Coordinates of C-alpha atoms (C1' of nucleotides) in Angstrom, one line a residue:
Chain A
M1 CA 0.1 0.4 -0.2
S2 CA 1.2 3.3 -0.6
H3 CA 0.7 4.4 3.0
E4 CA 4.0 2.0 3.9
M5 CA 5.7 4.0 0.6
S6 CA 9.4 5.2 1.9
N7 CA 10.7 8.4 0.9
K8 CA 12.9 7.2 -1.5
E9 CA 9.9 5.4 -3.6
I10 CA 7.9 8.4 -3.1
A11 CA 11.3 9.7 -4.9
D12 CA 11.7 7.4 -7.3
L13 CA 7.5 8.2 -8.1
L14 CA 8.4 11.8 -9.2
R15 CA 11.4 11.1 -10.8
R16 CA 9.2 8.8 -13.2
V17 CA 6.9 11.4 -13.2
A18 CA 9.4 14.0 -14.3
A19 CA 11.1 11.4 -16.6
A20 CA 7.1 11.3 -18.7
L21 CA 6.8 15.0 -18.6
E22 CA 10.3 15.1 -20.7
V23 CA 9.2 12.8 -23.1
K24 CA 5.9 14.7 -23.8
G25 CA 8.2 17.6 -24.0
K26 CA 6.5 19.9 -21.2
N27 CA 7.9 23.0 -19.4
S28 CA 11.6 21.9 -18.6
F29 CA 11.4 24.1 -15.4
K30 CA 8.4 22.4 -14.4
I31 CA 10.6 18.9 -15.1
A32 CA 13.1 20.3 -13.1
A33 CA 10.4 21.3 -10.2
Y34 CA 9.6 17.8 -9.8
E35 CA 13.3 16.5 -9.9
K36 CA 13.8 18.6 -7.1
A37 CA 11.3 17.5 -5.1
A38 CA 12.3 14.0 -5.4
S39 CA 16.1 14.5 -4.9
T40 CA 14.8 16.6 -1.4
I41 CA 12.1 13.9 -0.3
E42 CA 15.0 11.3 -0.8
Q43 CA 17.1 13.2 1.3
T44 CA 14.8 14.6 4.2
D45 CA 15.3 12.0 7.3
V46 CA 11.8 12.7 8.1
E47 CA 8.9 10.3 6.9
I48 CA 6.9 12.3 4.4
K49 CA 3.9 10.2 5.8
S50 CA 4.1 11.8 8.5
L51 CA 4.6 15.5 7.7
W52 CA 1.7 14.7 5.5
Q53 CA -0.4 13.7 8.4
E54 CA 0.6 17.1 10.6
N55 CA -0.1 18.9 7.1
R56 CA 3.2 20.2 7.1
L57 CA 4.3 19.1 3.5
Q58 CA 5.0 22.4 1.8
E59 CA 7.5 22.8 4.9
I60 CA 9.7 21.3 2.4
S61 CA 11.6 23.4 -0.1
G62 CA 10.6 22.3 -3.8
I63 CA 7.1 21.0 -2.6
G64 CA 4.4 23.6 -3.2
I65 CA 0.9 23.5 -3.7
N66 CA 0.5 21.1 -6.5
I67 CA 3.0 18.7 -5.4
A68 CA 1.4 19.2 -1.8
K69 CA -1.6 18.2 -3.6
H70 CA -1.0 15.3 -5.7
L71 CA 0.7 13.6 -2.1
N72 CA -2.1 14.2 -0.4
E73 CA -4.1 12.3 -2.9
L74 CA -1.1 9.7 -3.1
F75 CA -1.3 9.0 0.6
E76 CA -5.2 9.1 0.6
K77 CA -6.1 6.8 -2.1
G78 CA -3.1 5.0 -3.4
E79 CA -2.4 7.1 -6.1
V80 CA -2.6 10.0 -8.1
N81 CA -5.0 10.5 -10.9
Y82 CA -2.7 12.9 -12.8
F83 CA 0.3 11.0 -12.2
E84 CA -2.0 7.9 -13.7
K85 CA -3.1 10.0 -16.6
I86 CA 0.3 11.0 -17.5
F87 CA 2.3 7.7 -17.3
Q88 CA -1.1 6.2 -19.0
D89 CA -0.1 6.1 -23.1
L90 CA 3.5 5.4 -22.0
P91 CA 5.7 1.6 -21.8
Q92 CA 6.5 1.1 -18.0
G93 CA 9.7 -0.4 -19.6
M94 CA 11.2 2.7 -20.3
F95 CA 11.6 3.6 -16.4
E96 CA 14.0 0.5 -15.7
L97 CA 15.4 1.6 -18.8
L98 CA 16.7 5.2 -17.2
N99 CA 19.1 3.0 -14.7
I100 CA 21.2 2.5 -17.7
S101 CA 23.8 5.4 -18.1
G102 CA 23.5 7.5 -21.4
I103 CA 20.0 7.0 -21.5
G104 CA 17.6 9.5 -20.5
P105 CA 13.9 9.6 -21.0
K106 CA 13.9 10.4 -24.3
T107 CA 16.0 7.6 -25.5
A108 CA 14.3 5.0 -23.1
Y109 CA 10.5 6.0 -24.9
K110 CA 11.7 5.4 -28.3
L111 CA 13.7 2.7 -27.2
C112 CA 10.8 0.7 -25.6
L113 CA 8.4 1.8 -28.5
K114 CA 10.5 0.5 -31.9
L115 CA 11.6 -2.7 -29.7
K116 CA 8.5 -2.7 -28.0
I117 CA 9.5 -3.7 -24.7
E118 CA 6.6 -3.4 -22.4
N119 CA 7.3 -5.0 -19.2
P120 CA 9.5 -3.4 -16.6
K121 CA 10.4 -7.0 -15.4
N122 CA 12.5 -7.8 -18.0
A123 CA 13.2 -4.6 -19.9
I124 CA 16.6 -4.1 -19.6
D125 CA 17.2 -8.2 -20.8
Q126 CA 15.1 -7.2 -24.0
L127 CA 17.1 -4.4 -24.6
E128 CA 20.3 -6.2 -24.2
E129 CA 19.1 -8.9 -26.3
A130 CA 18.1 -6.3 -29.1
A131 CA 21.5 -5.0 -29.0
K132 CA 23.1 -8.4 -29.0
K133 CA 21.0 -9.0 -32.5
G134 CA 22.2 -5.4 -33.9
K135 CA 18.6 -4.2 -33.8
I136 CA 19.4 -1.0 -31.9
K137 CA 21.9 0.5 -35.0
K138 CA 19.2 -0.1 -37.3
I139 CA 17.0 1.9 -35.7
E140 CA 16.6 5.8 -37.1
G141 CA 19.1 8.3 -35.0
F142 CA 21.1 5.0 -33.4
G143 CA 24.1 3.7 -34.7
E144 CA 27.1 1.0 -34.5
Q145 CA 28.5 3.4 -31.8
S146 CA 25.6 3.9 -29.5
E147 CA 24.5 0.2 -29.7
K148 CA 28.3 -0.6 -28.0
D149 CA 27.3 2.2 -25.8
I150 CA 24.1 0.5 -24.5
L151 CA 25.6 -2.9 -24.1
E152 CA 28.4 -1.2 -22.2
G153 CA 25.8 0.8 -19.7
I154 CA 23.7 -2.6 -19.5
K155 CA 27.3 -4.4 -18.4
Q156 CA 28.1 -1.6 -15.9
Y157 CA 24.5 -1.7 -14.6
K158 CA 24.4 -5.7 -14.0
N159 CA 28.1 -4.9 -12.4
R160 CA 27.4 -1.8 -10.2
D161 CA 28.5 -2.1 -7.1
E162 CA 26.7 -0.3 -4.2
R163 CA 28.3 2.8 -2.8
M164 CA 30.9 2.4 -1.1
L165 CA 31.2 3.9 3.2
L166 CA 33.2 7.2 3.4
P167 CA 36.1 6.0 5.4
F168 CA 36.9 3.3 2.5
A169 CA 37.0 5.8 0.2
W170 CA 38.4 8.6 2.2
E171 CA 41.5 6.0 2.9
L172 CA 42.0 4.9 -0.5
S173 CA 42.0 8.8 -2.1
Q174 CA 44.4 10.0 0.2
K175 CA 46.6 6.8 -0.7
I176 CA 46.8 8.1 -4.6
I177 CA 47.2 11.4 -2.6
N178 CA 50.5 10.3 -0.9
Y179 CA 51.5 8.7 -4.3
L180 CA 51.2 11.5 -6.3
E181 CA 52.8 14.0 -3.9
K182 CA 55.6 11.8 -3.4
D183 CA 59.0 14.1 -4.7
E184 CA 56.9 17.2 -6.1
K185 CA 56.5 20.0 -3.7
N186 CA 53.7 22.2 -2.9
L187 CA 51.7 20.0 -5.1
R188 CA 47.7 21.1 -4.7
I189 CA 45.8 17.9 -4.3
D190 CA 42.1 17.5 -3.5
P191 CA 39.1 15.1 -3.9
L192 CA 35.9 16.3 -5.2
G193 CA 32.4 15.8 -4.8
S194 CA 30.8 13.9 -2.4
L195 CA 34.3 12.7 -1.3
R196 CA 35.4 16.4 -0.7
R197 CA 32.0 17.2 1.3
M198 CA 32.2 14.1 3.5
S199 CA 29.1 12.6 2.7
S200 CA 28.7 9.2 4.5
T201 CA 28.7 7.5 1.1
I202 CA 30.5 7.8 -1.8
G203 CA 29.9 7.2 -5.4
D204 CA 33.2 7.1 -7.4
I205 CA 36.9 8.9 -6.4
D206 CA 37.4 12.1 -8.3
L207 CA 40.6 14.2 -7.8
A208 CA 42.4 17.4 -9.1
V209 CA 45.5 18.5 -9.2
A210 CA 46.6 22.2 -10.0
T211 CA 49.6 22.0 -12.4
D212 CA 51.2 23.4 -15.4
K213 CA 52.8 20.1 -16.3
P214 CA 49.5 17.8 -16.6
Q215 CA 51.3 15.1 -18.9
E216 CA 53.7 14.8 -16.0
I217 CA 51.1 13.9 -13.6
I218 CA 49.3 11.7 -15.7
K219 CA 51.9 9.8 -16.7
K220 CA 52.2 9.0 -12.6
F221 CA 49.0 8.8 -12.1
I222 CA 48.3 5.6 -14.4
K223 CA 51.6 3.9 -12.8
F224 CA 50.0 4.0 -9.6
P225 CA 50.4 0.2 -8.3
E226 CA 47.2 -0.7 -8.1
I227 CA 45.5 0.0 -10.8
K228 CA 43.6 -2.9 -12.7
E229 CA 43.0 -0.6 -15.7
I230 CA 43.4 2.4 -17.6
I231 CA 40.4 3.9 -19.0
V232 CA 41.8 7.0 -21.0
A233 CA 44.8 8.9 -20.6
G234 CA 44.5 12.3 -22.0
K235 CA 46.0 15.6 -22.2
N236 CA 44.5 16.9 -19.1
T237 CA 42.5 14.0 -17.5
A238 CA 42.4 10.3 -17.2
R239 CA 40.3 7.8 -15.5
I240 CA 41.8 4.3 -14.3
I241 CA 39.9 1.1 -12.6
H242 CA 41.4 0.3 -9.0
Q243 CA 42.0 -3.1 -8.7
N244 CA 38.5 -3.1 -6.3
G245 CA 37.2 -2.8 -9.0
R246 CA 36.5 1.5 -8.6
Q247 CA 36.5 3.8 -10.8
I248 CA 39.0 6.7 -10.2
D249 CA 39.2 10.3 -12.3
L250 CA 41.6 12.5 -12.0
K251 CA 41.3 16.3 -13.6
T252 CA 44.4 18.5 -14.1
M253 CA 44.4 22.4 -14.4
K254 CA 46.4 25.0 -14.5
P255 CA 47.4 26.5 -10.8
E256 CA 45.9 30.1 -11.6
A257 CA 42.5 28.8 -12.7
Y258 CA 42.3 25.8 -10.3
G259 CA 40.0 28.0 -7.7
A260 CA 36.9 27.5 -9.8
L261 CA 37.8 23.6 -11.1
L262 CA 37.9 23.0 -7.3
Q263 CA 34.7 24.1 -6.6
H264 CA 32.7 23.9 -9.5
F265 CA 33.8 19.6 -9.3
T266 CA 33.1 19.6 -5.2
G267 CA 29.8 20.8 -5.6
S268 CA 26.8 19.8 -5.0
K269 CA 24.7 20.3 -7.6
Q270 CA 22.5 22.4 -5.4
H271 CA 24.6 24.5 -3.9
N272 CA 26.0 25.3 -7.3
I273 CA 22.8 26.0 -8.6
H274 CA 21.8 28.3 -6.5
L275 CA 25.7 30.0 -6.4
R276 CA 24.8 30.6 -10.2
E277 CA 21.7 32.3 -9.1
V278 CA 23.4 34.7 -7.1
A279 CA 26.1 35.6 -10.1
I280 CA 23.4 36.2 -12.5
K281 CA 21.9 38.7 -9.8
K282 CA 25.4 40.7 -9.9
G283 CA 25.8 39.8 -13.8
L284 CA 28.3 37.1 -13.3
S285 CA 28.3 33.6 -14.9
L286 CA 29.9 30.9 -13.2
S287 CA 32.0 27.7 -14.6
E288 CA 34.7 25.4 -13.7
Y289 CA 37.0 28.2 -15.8
G290 CA 36.2 30.9 -13.7
I291 CA 33.4 33.8 -13.6
K292 CA 32.8 36.0 -16.8
R293 CA 32.1 39.5 -16.0
Q294 CA 30.8 41.4 -19.5
G295 CA 31.9 38.2 -21.5
K296 CA 35.7 38.2 -19.9
L297 CA 36.5 35.7 -18.3
E298 CA 38.4 35.5 -14.0
N299 CA 40.7 33.3 -12.9
F300 CA 41.1 32.1 -10.1
H301 CA 44.1 30.5 -8.1
F302 CA 42.2 29.5 -4.8
E303 CA 38.4 28.5 -3.6
K304 CA 38.3 31.6 -1.3
E305 CA 38.8 34.3 -4.1
F306 CA 36.1 32.6 -6.5
Y307 CA 33.6 33.2 -3.1
K308 CA 34.5 36.3 -2.4
A309 CA 34.3 37.2 -5.9
L310 CA 30.6 36.6 -5.2
G311 CA 30.2 38.7 -2.4
M312 CA 30.8 36.1 0.6
E313 CA 33.0 33.9 2.9
W314 CA 34.9 31.1 1.6
I315 CA 32.4 27.7 2.6
P316 CA 33.6 24.9 4.1
P317 CA 32.8 21.8 1.7
E318 CA 31.1 20.3 4.4
L319 CA 28.3 23.0 4.2
R320 CA 28.0 22.8 0.7
E321 CA 24.2 21.1 0.6
D322 CA 22.4 24.4 -0.3
K323 CA 21.0 24.2 3.1
G324 CA 21.4 28.3 3.9
E325 CA 25.0 28.1 3.8
I326 CA 25.3 30.6 0.9
E327 CA 23.1 32.9 2.8
A328 CA 25.2 32.4 6.1
A329 CA 28.3 32.9 4.5
Q330 CA 27.2 36.5 2.4
K331 CA 26.4 37.7 5.8
N332 CA 29.6 36.4 7.4
K333 CA 28.0 34.3 10.0
L334 CA 28.8 31.1 9.0
P335 CA 29.1 28.7 12.3
K336 CA 33.1 27.9 13.8
L337 CA 32.8 24.2 12.6
I338 CA 34.3 21.5 15.4
E339 CA 37.7 20.0 14.7
L340 CA 39.3 16.6 15.4
K341 CA 41.7 18.6 17.8
D342 CA 38.4 19.8 20.0
I343 CA 38.2 16.1 21.2
R344 CA 39.5 15.3 24.4
G345 CA 37.8 11.8 24.9
D346 CA 35.5 9.2 23.7
L347 CA 33.0 7.3 25.4
H348 CA 31.3 4.2 23.1
I349 CA 34.3 2.1 23.8
H350 CA 34.1 -2.1 23.6
S351 CA 36.6 -3.5 25.8
D352 CA 37.4 -7.3 25.9
F353 CA 36.4 -7.2 29.6
P354 CA 34.1 -10.3 30.2
I355 CA 31.2 -8.6 30.7
E356 CA 29.2 -11.9 29.5
S357 CA 26.8 -10.1 27.0
S358 CA 24.9 -11.8 24.1
H359 CA 26.0 -8.8 21.5
D360 CA 29.5 -8.4 20.9
L361 CA 32.6 -8.3 22.8
G362 CA 35.6 -5.9 21.8
A363 CA 38.9 -7.6 20.8
D364 CA 41.5 -5.6 23.0
S365 CA 42.6 -5.1 26.5
I366 CA 41.1 -2.0 28.9
E367 CA 45.1 -1.2 29.2
I368 CA 45.3 -0.9 25.7
L369 CA 42.9 1.1 25.0
A370 CA 43.1 3.2 27.6
K371 CA 47.1 3.9 25.8
K372 CA 46.1 4.5 22.6
A373 CA 43.4 7.2 24.4
Q374 CA 46.1 9.0 25.5
D375 CA 48.0 8.9 22.7
L376 CA 45.5 10.3 20.7
G377 CA 45.9 13.0 23.5
Y378 CA 42.6 12.2 24.9
E379 CA 41.8 13.1 28.5
Y380 CA 39.3 10.3 29.2
L381 CA 38.1 7.2 28.1
G382 CA 34.2 5.7 28.6
L383 CA 34.4 1.8 28.5
S384 CA 31.0 1.1 27.5
E385 CA 30.6 -3.0 26.9
H386 CA 27.2 -4.4 26.2
N387 CA 24.8 -5.4 29.4
P388 CA 25.5 -8.8 30.3
S389 CA 23.0 -10.9 29.0
F390 CA 19.5 -10.8 30.5
S391 CA 18.2 -14.4 29.8
Q392 CA 21.4 -15.9 30.4
H393 CA 22.1 -14.6 34.0
S394 CA 20.0 -14.1 37.1
S395 CA 20.1 -10.6 38.5
Q396 CA 22.5 -11.5 41.2
Q397 CA 25.1 -12.8 38.6
I398 CA 24.8 -9.4 36.3
L399 CA 25.5 -7.5 39.1
D400 CA 28.4 -9.1 40.2
I401 CA 29.5 -8.8 36.7
L402 CA 28.9 -5.3 37.0
K403 CA 30.8 -4.8 40.7
R404 CA 33.7 -6.8 38.9
K405 CA 34.3 -4.1 36.4
R406 CA 34.0 -1.7 38.4
E407 CA 36.5 -2.3 40.8
K408 CA 39.6 -2.9 37.8
I409 CA 38.2 0.5 36.7
D410 CA 38.8 2.0 40.3
K411 CA 42.0 -0.1 40.1
L412 CA 43.4 1.1 36.7
N413 CA 42.5 4.9 37.9
Y414 CA 43.9 4.4 41.1
S415 CA 47.0 2.9 40.6
R416 CA 50.7 4.8 41.1
T417 CA 51.4 3.7 37.8
R418 CA 49.1 5.5 35.6
K419 CA 49.7 8.9 34.0
L420 CA 47.5 11.1 36.0
S421 CA 46.2 13.4 33.9
F422 CA 43.7 10.5 32.2
S423 CA 40.7 8.9 33.5
I424 CA 38.8 6.0 32.5
I425 CA 34.8 6.6 32.8
N426 CA 32.8 3.3 33.6
S427 CA 30.1 3.0 31.2
L428 CA 27.8 1.1 29.9
E429 CA 25.5 0.5 26.7
I430 CA 22.6 -0.8 27.8
D431 CA 19.4 -2.1 25.4
I432 CA 16.4 -0.3 25.4
K433 CA 13.9 -3.4 25.6
P434 CA 10.6 -3.4 23.5
D435 CA 8.4 -2.1 26.6
G436 CA 11.1 0.7 26.9
N437 CA 12.7 -0.8 30.3
L438 CA 16.4 -1.1 30.4
A439 CA 17.9 -4.5 30.7
I440 CA 20.2 -4.5 34.3
P441 CA 18.7 -4.6 37.3
E442 CA 18.3 -1.1 39.2
K443 CA 21.0 -1.8 41.6
G444 CA 23.4 -1.9 38.4
F445 CA 23.5 1.4 38.2
D446 CA 25.4 2.2 41.6
F447 CA 28.2 0.4 39.6
L448 CA 28.3 2.7 36.8
D449 CA 29.7 6.4 36.0
L450 CA 27.2 7.1 33.4
A451 CA 25.2 4.8 30.8
I452 CA 24.5 4.8 26.8
A453 CA 20.9 3.5 26.2
S454 CA 20.6 1.9 22.4
I455 CA 17.9 0.1 20.9
H456 CA 19.3 -3.4 19.5
S457 CA 15.8 -5.4 18.8
S458 CA 12.7 -5.1 17.6
F459 CA 13.3 -2.3 14.9
K460 CA 9.8 -2.5 13.3
M461 CA 7.6 -0.9 16.1
N462 CA 5.7 2.2 14.6
Q463 CA 6.7 5.5 15.2
K464 CA 4.4 6.1 18.5
E465 CA 5.1 3.2 20.5
M466 CA 9.2 3.7 19.5
T467 CA 9.4 6.8 20.3
K468 CA 7.7 5.7 24.0
R469 CA 10.2 3.0 24.4
V470 CA 13.1 5.4 23.6
L471 CA 12.0 8.6 26.0
H472 CA 11.4 5.9 28.6
G473 CA 14.3 4.1 28.2
L474 CA 16.0 7.7 28.5
V475 CA 14.5 8.4 32.0
H476 CA 17.4 6.9 34.5
P477 CA 19.6 9.6 35.5
K478 CA 22.6 7.6 34.9
V479 CA 21.3 7.5 31.3
K480 CA 22.9 10.3 29.7
I481 CA 24.0 9.0 26.3
F482 CA 21.1 7.7 23.6
G483 CA 23.1 5.5 21.3
H484 CA 23.6 5.1 17.6
P485 CA 20.0 7.0 17.4
T486 CA 18.5 6.3 14.7
G487 CA 19.5 3.1 14.0
R488 CA 20.2 2.8 10.5
K489 CA 23.1 0.7 8.9
L490 CA 24.4 2.3 5.5
G491 CA 23.0 -0.3 2.5
E492 CA 21.9 -2.9 5.3
R493 CA 19.3 -1.2 7.4
E494 CA 16.7 1.6 7.5
P495 CA 16.3 3.8 10.6
Y496 CA 13.6 3.2 13.2
N497 CA 10.6 5.5 13.1
L498 CA 11.0 8.3 15.3
N499 CA 8.9 11.8 16.5
W500 CA 12.3 13.6 16.4
E501 CA 10.7 17.1 18.1
Q502 CA 10.0 14.8 20.9
I503 CA 13.0 13.4 21.1
F504 CA 14.9 16.7 20.7
S505 CA 12.8 18.2 23.2
F506 CA 13.0 15.5 25.7
C507 CA 16.8 16.0 25.6
L508 CA 16.9 19.4 26.1
K509 CA 14.6 19.2 29.0
N510 CA 16.5 16.6 30.9
N511 CA 19.9 17.2 29.5
K512 CA 20.3 14.1 27.5
W513 CA 22.6 13.2 24.6
L514 CA 22.9 12.5 21.0
E515 CA 25.4 10.2 20.0
I516 CA 27.1 10.8 16.8
N517 CA 28.0 7.4 16.1
A518 CA 31.4 7.5 14.5
F519 CA 31.3 3.7 13.1
P520 CA 31.7 4.0 9.4
N521 CA 28.3 1.6 8.2
R522 CA 26.4 4.2 11.0
L523 CA 27.4 7.3 10.9
D524 CA 24.6 7.7 13.1
L525 CA 22.7 10.4 14.0
P526 CA 23.3 11.4 10.4
D527 CA 24.2 14.8 9.2
S528 CA 20.6 16.0 8.7
L529 CA 19.3 15.0 12.1
V530 CA 22.3 16.4 13.8
Y531 CA 21.5 19.9 11.6
K532 CA 18.3 20.1 13.0
A533 CA 19.9 18.6 16.8
V534 CA 21.9 21.7 16.7
K535 CA 18.6 24.2 15.8
A536 CA 16.9 23.0 18.5
G537 CA 20.2 23.5 20.7
V538 CA 20.5 19.5 21.7
K539 CA 23.8 18.5 22.8
M540 CA 25.5 15.5 20.9
I541 CA 28.9 13.3 21.6
I542 CA 31.0 12.0 18.6
D543 CA 31.8 8.4 19.9
T544 CA 33.6 5.9 17.9
D545 CA 31.8 2.6 19.4
S546 CA 35.2 1.1 18.9
H547 CA 35.7 -2.5 19.0
T548 CA 38.9 -2.8 18.4
V549 CA 42.0 -0.5 19.2
D550 CA 42.8 0.9 15.6
Q551 CA 38.8 2.2 15.6
L552 CA 39.8 4.6 17.6
N553 CA 41.1 6.8 14.8
L554 CA 37.5 6.5 13.0
M555 CA 37.1 9.6 15.2
I556 CA 37.4 11.9 12.2
Y557 CA 34.4 10.7 10.3
G558 CA 32.0 11.6 13.4
I559 CA 33.7 15.2 13.2
S560 CA 32.8 15.1 9.3
V561 CA 28.9 14.0 10.1
A562 CA 28.9 16.9 13.0
R563 CA 30.5 19.4 10.5
R564 CA 27.7 18.6 8.1
G565 CA 25.4 19.7 10.5
W566 CA 26.9 22.4 11.4
A567 CA 27.9 21.7 14.9
T568 CA 30.4 24.0 16.7
K569 CA 32.2 22.6 19.5
N570 CA 29.7 24.0 21.8
D571 CA 27.3 21.5 20.4
I572 CA 29.7 18.6 21.2
I573 CA 30.2 17.2 24.8
N574 CA 33.1 15.6 24.3
T575 CA 35.3 18.6 23.6
M576 CA 34.7 19.4 27.4
S577 CA 37.9 18.6 29.7
Y578 CA 37.7 15.7 32.1
N579 CA 36.7 18.0 35.0
Q580 CA 33.9 19.8 33.0
I581 CA 32.5 16.1 32.4
A582 CA 32.9 14.6 36.0
K583 CA 31.0 17.9 37.5
L584 CA 27.9 16.9 35.0
L585 CA 28.0 13.5 35.4
N586 CA 28.9 14.2 39.5
L587 CA 31.4 11.9 39.2
K588 CA 33.4 11.5 42.9
G589 CA 37.1 10.8 42.9
L590 CA 39.6 13.9 42.3
P591 CA 39.7 16.4 40.2
L592 CA 42.8 16.5 37.1
S593 CA 44.4 19.7 37.9
K594 CA 44.8 18.7 41.6
M595 CA 46.2 15.0 40.4
K596 CA 48.3 16.7 37.9
G597 CA 49.9 18.3 40.7
G598 CA 51.7 15.1 41.5
E599 CA 53.3 14.9 38.0
Chain B
dG1 C1' 5.8 23.8 -10.6
dC2 C1' 8.3 26.3 -7.4
dC3 C1' 9.7 30.9 -5.4
dG4 C1' 10.1 36.2 -3.6
dT5 C1' 14.9 41.7 1.1
dT6 C1' 14.1 43.5 -6.9
dT7 C1' 9.1 39.9 -7.9
dT8 C1' 2.5 37.2 -6.2
dC9 C1' 4.1 37.7 -12.5
dG10 C1' 8.0 36.4 -14.5
dG11 C1' 11.7 33.9 -14.0
dC12 C1' 13.9 29.7 -13.2
dC13 C1' 22.5 27.2 -14.1
dC14 C1' 26.2 25.9 -17.0
dG15 C1' 29.6 23.7 -20.0
dA16 C1' 30.9 19.4 -22.2
dC17 C1' 30.9 15.8 -24.5
dT18 C1' 28.9 12.6 -28.0
dG19 C1' 26.9 10.5 -31.8
dT20 C1' 24.4 11.1 -35.9
dT21 C1' 23.8 14.5 -38.0
dT22 C1' 24.9 18.7 -41.8
dT23 C1' 23.1 22.1 -37.0
dC24 C1' 21.6 19.7 -32.8
dA25 C1' 19.2 16.9 -29.6
dG26 C1' 20.0 14.4 -25.5
dT27 C1' 22.7 13.3 -21.4
dC28 C1' 26.1 14.3 -17.4
dG29 C1' 27.8 15.8 -13.6

DNA sequence: GCCGTTTTCGGCCCGACTGTTTTCAGTCG
């Protein structure tokens, strides 16, 4: 039923409408309007259906009176009369063909018509068969080459990979950058696109280099040791396939014009569109080559000058999503975003302490983890293993385990050999059971400095029940953190359904913190909810959820999520010193400054 | 179809690439 339609499915429907309108040669701005509505809906983290229930559809930018009316009909009746009419005389198979790179609406329509492709289920297979039989090149407007391109496109589609997780793409790009930088001094190399903007998932890796000798750089690039295949090595650009199957593009530009190139290919698309609208009003025209003023092209060494020429301060790439950053930059009011160096501790870490949980244990000892945290310059580390399993233990057994962990941590904290500028905080990640109760006995809290409450089961409750469950789970005064709050796993599991306004106002009122979990397939809160939490004044904490010692390095990806959500140092709890945190948690024991006196 | 510290009407981003064409339409980022 349409009432169960996800945002993604609604976005797909609107894209099909846009494609259909294009085939019919309708006004291109109307088509663009449907596409814009589709992409905003796709990026919205609140369910469109619940916004509709609250009569708030038009609060979404790109949804006006008409599309709101159509969506209303969709939710009420399961279909939209106007859409059905548009689709009526079109072959349904054409929408499948749009997945093939190089095939747009008009091509898809023509192919379906000429090849009598109707059924979406086997549309691509039918197309492939026709291409193999040489039927496509005979169609007017197609030729030998386009038939070959279609076969290649189908092959790519069938082999397509899911998008890469940010950390994976980031590390690969850094490896190539390090390789290219070797023996070259002062070379400017940057990732482009969603990678430079630090989106949670990345399609292809694109890099740019500022150079007067593009040939030398490209020659070196195509000798990168991990190359599987060189697709093209031209005068100024090159494309290779990495041994892992990923495509990597390199663009070069002379240094004096590099600023515009970098800006252009960093995007996002919506950011650039908005920027060009600003430019037009100033009588300017933007492109990857620079800014045209009365037909004359100006070059830019650096992005900073480029933005300045448009009357605004430089905008950090993470903010370039057209969420108000351009207006803020015009007024010189961009937030001072949090940085990695602001972080003073990590409060969600799993050690190998035998906690006897039904969930996974960490791989490394408390001592090793504490050493690593100190190497990172942290003042504190919060050990928060999963709670001992509820069904396998009696209450007394759970209390005994928690007591043993408390004693171990106390011993480490008060041992004479420990560095005095560092503290271990005794935490626990506790399941919020489906009824909203927490999975340890009340007395167990006496052993804890604080607790993280998280959902690890029954993900499919409706919004009202799930929200009630979470709010109940956060009530206990020792529970300060709501762990990986949406429960999403990128490419694997959708977020569960929560009423975020209620969660935000509860957290604000009761001084609870939302976690930004930096684990690669979580990155949860997602950036869009961080943005809303910041606006609502809710505090957050960036944790790595490490299960091995190396994973403490993942903090940078949590930072990137926070930055994409406009978070400053003040929005993030673990930028505080140990003494400030200890005060918030009512921890007994010596403050660090006094202990430091002994050093 | 959307949107508004230039507008409730009249605008709406830009350029490259490609293949099939004799001047351009479609697609992409």
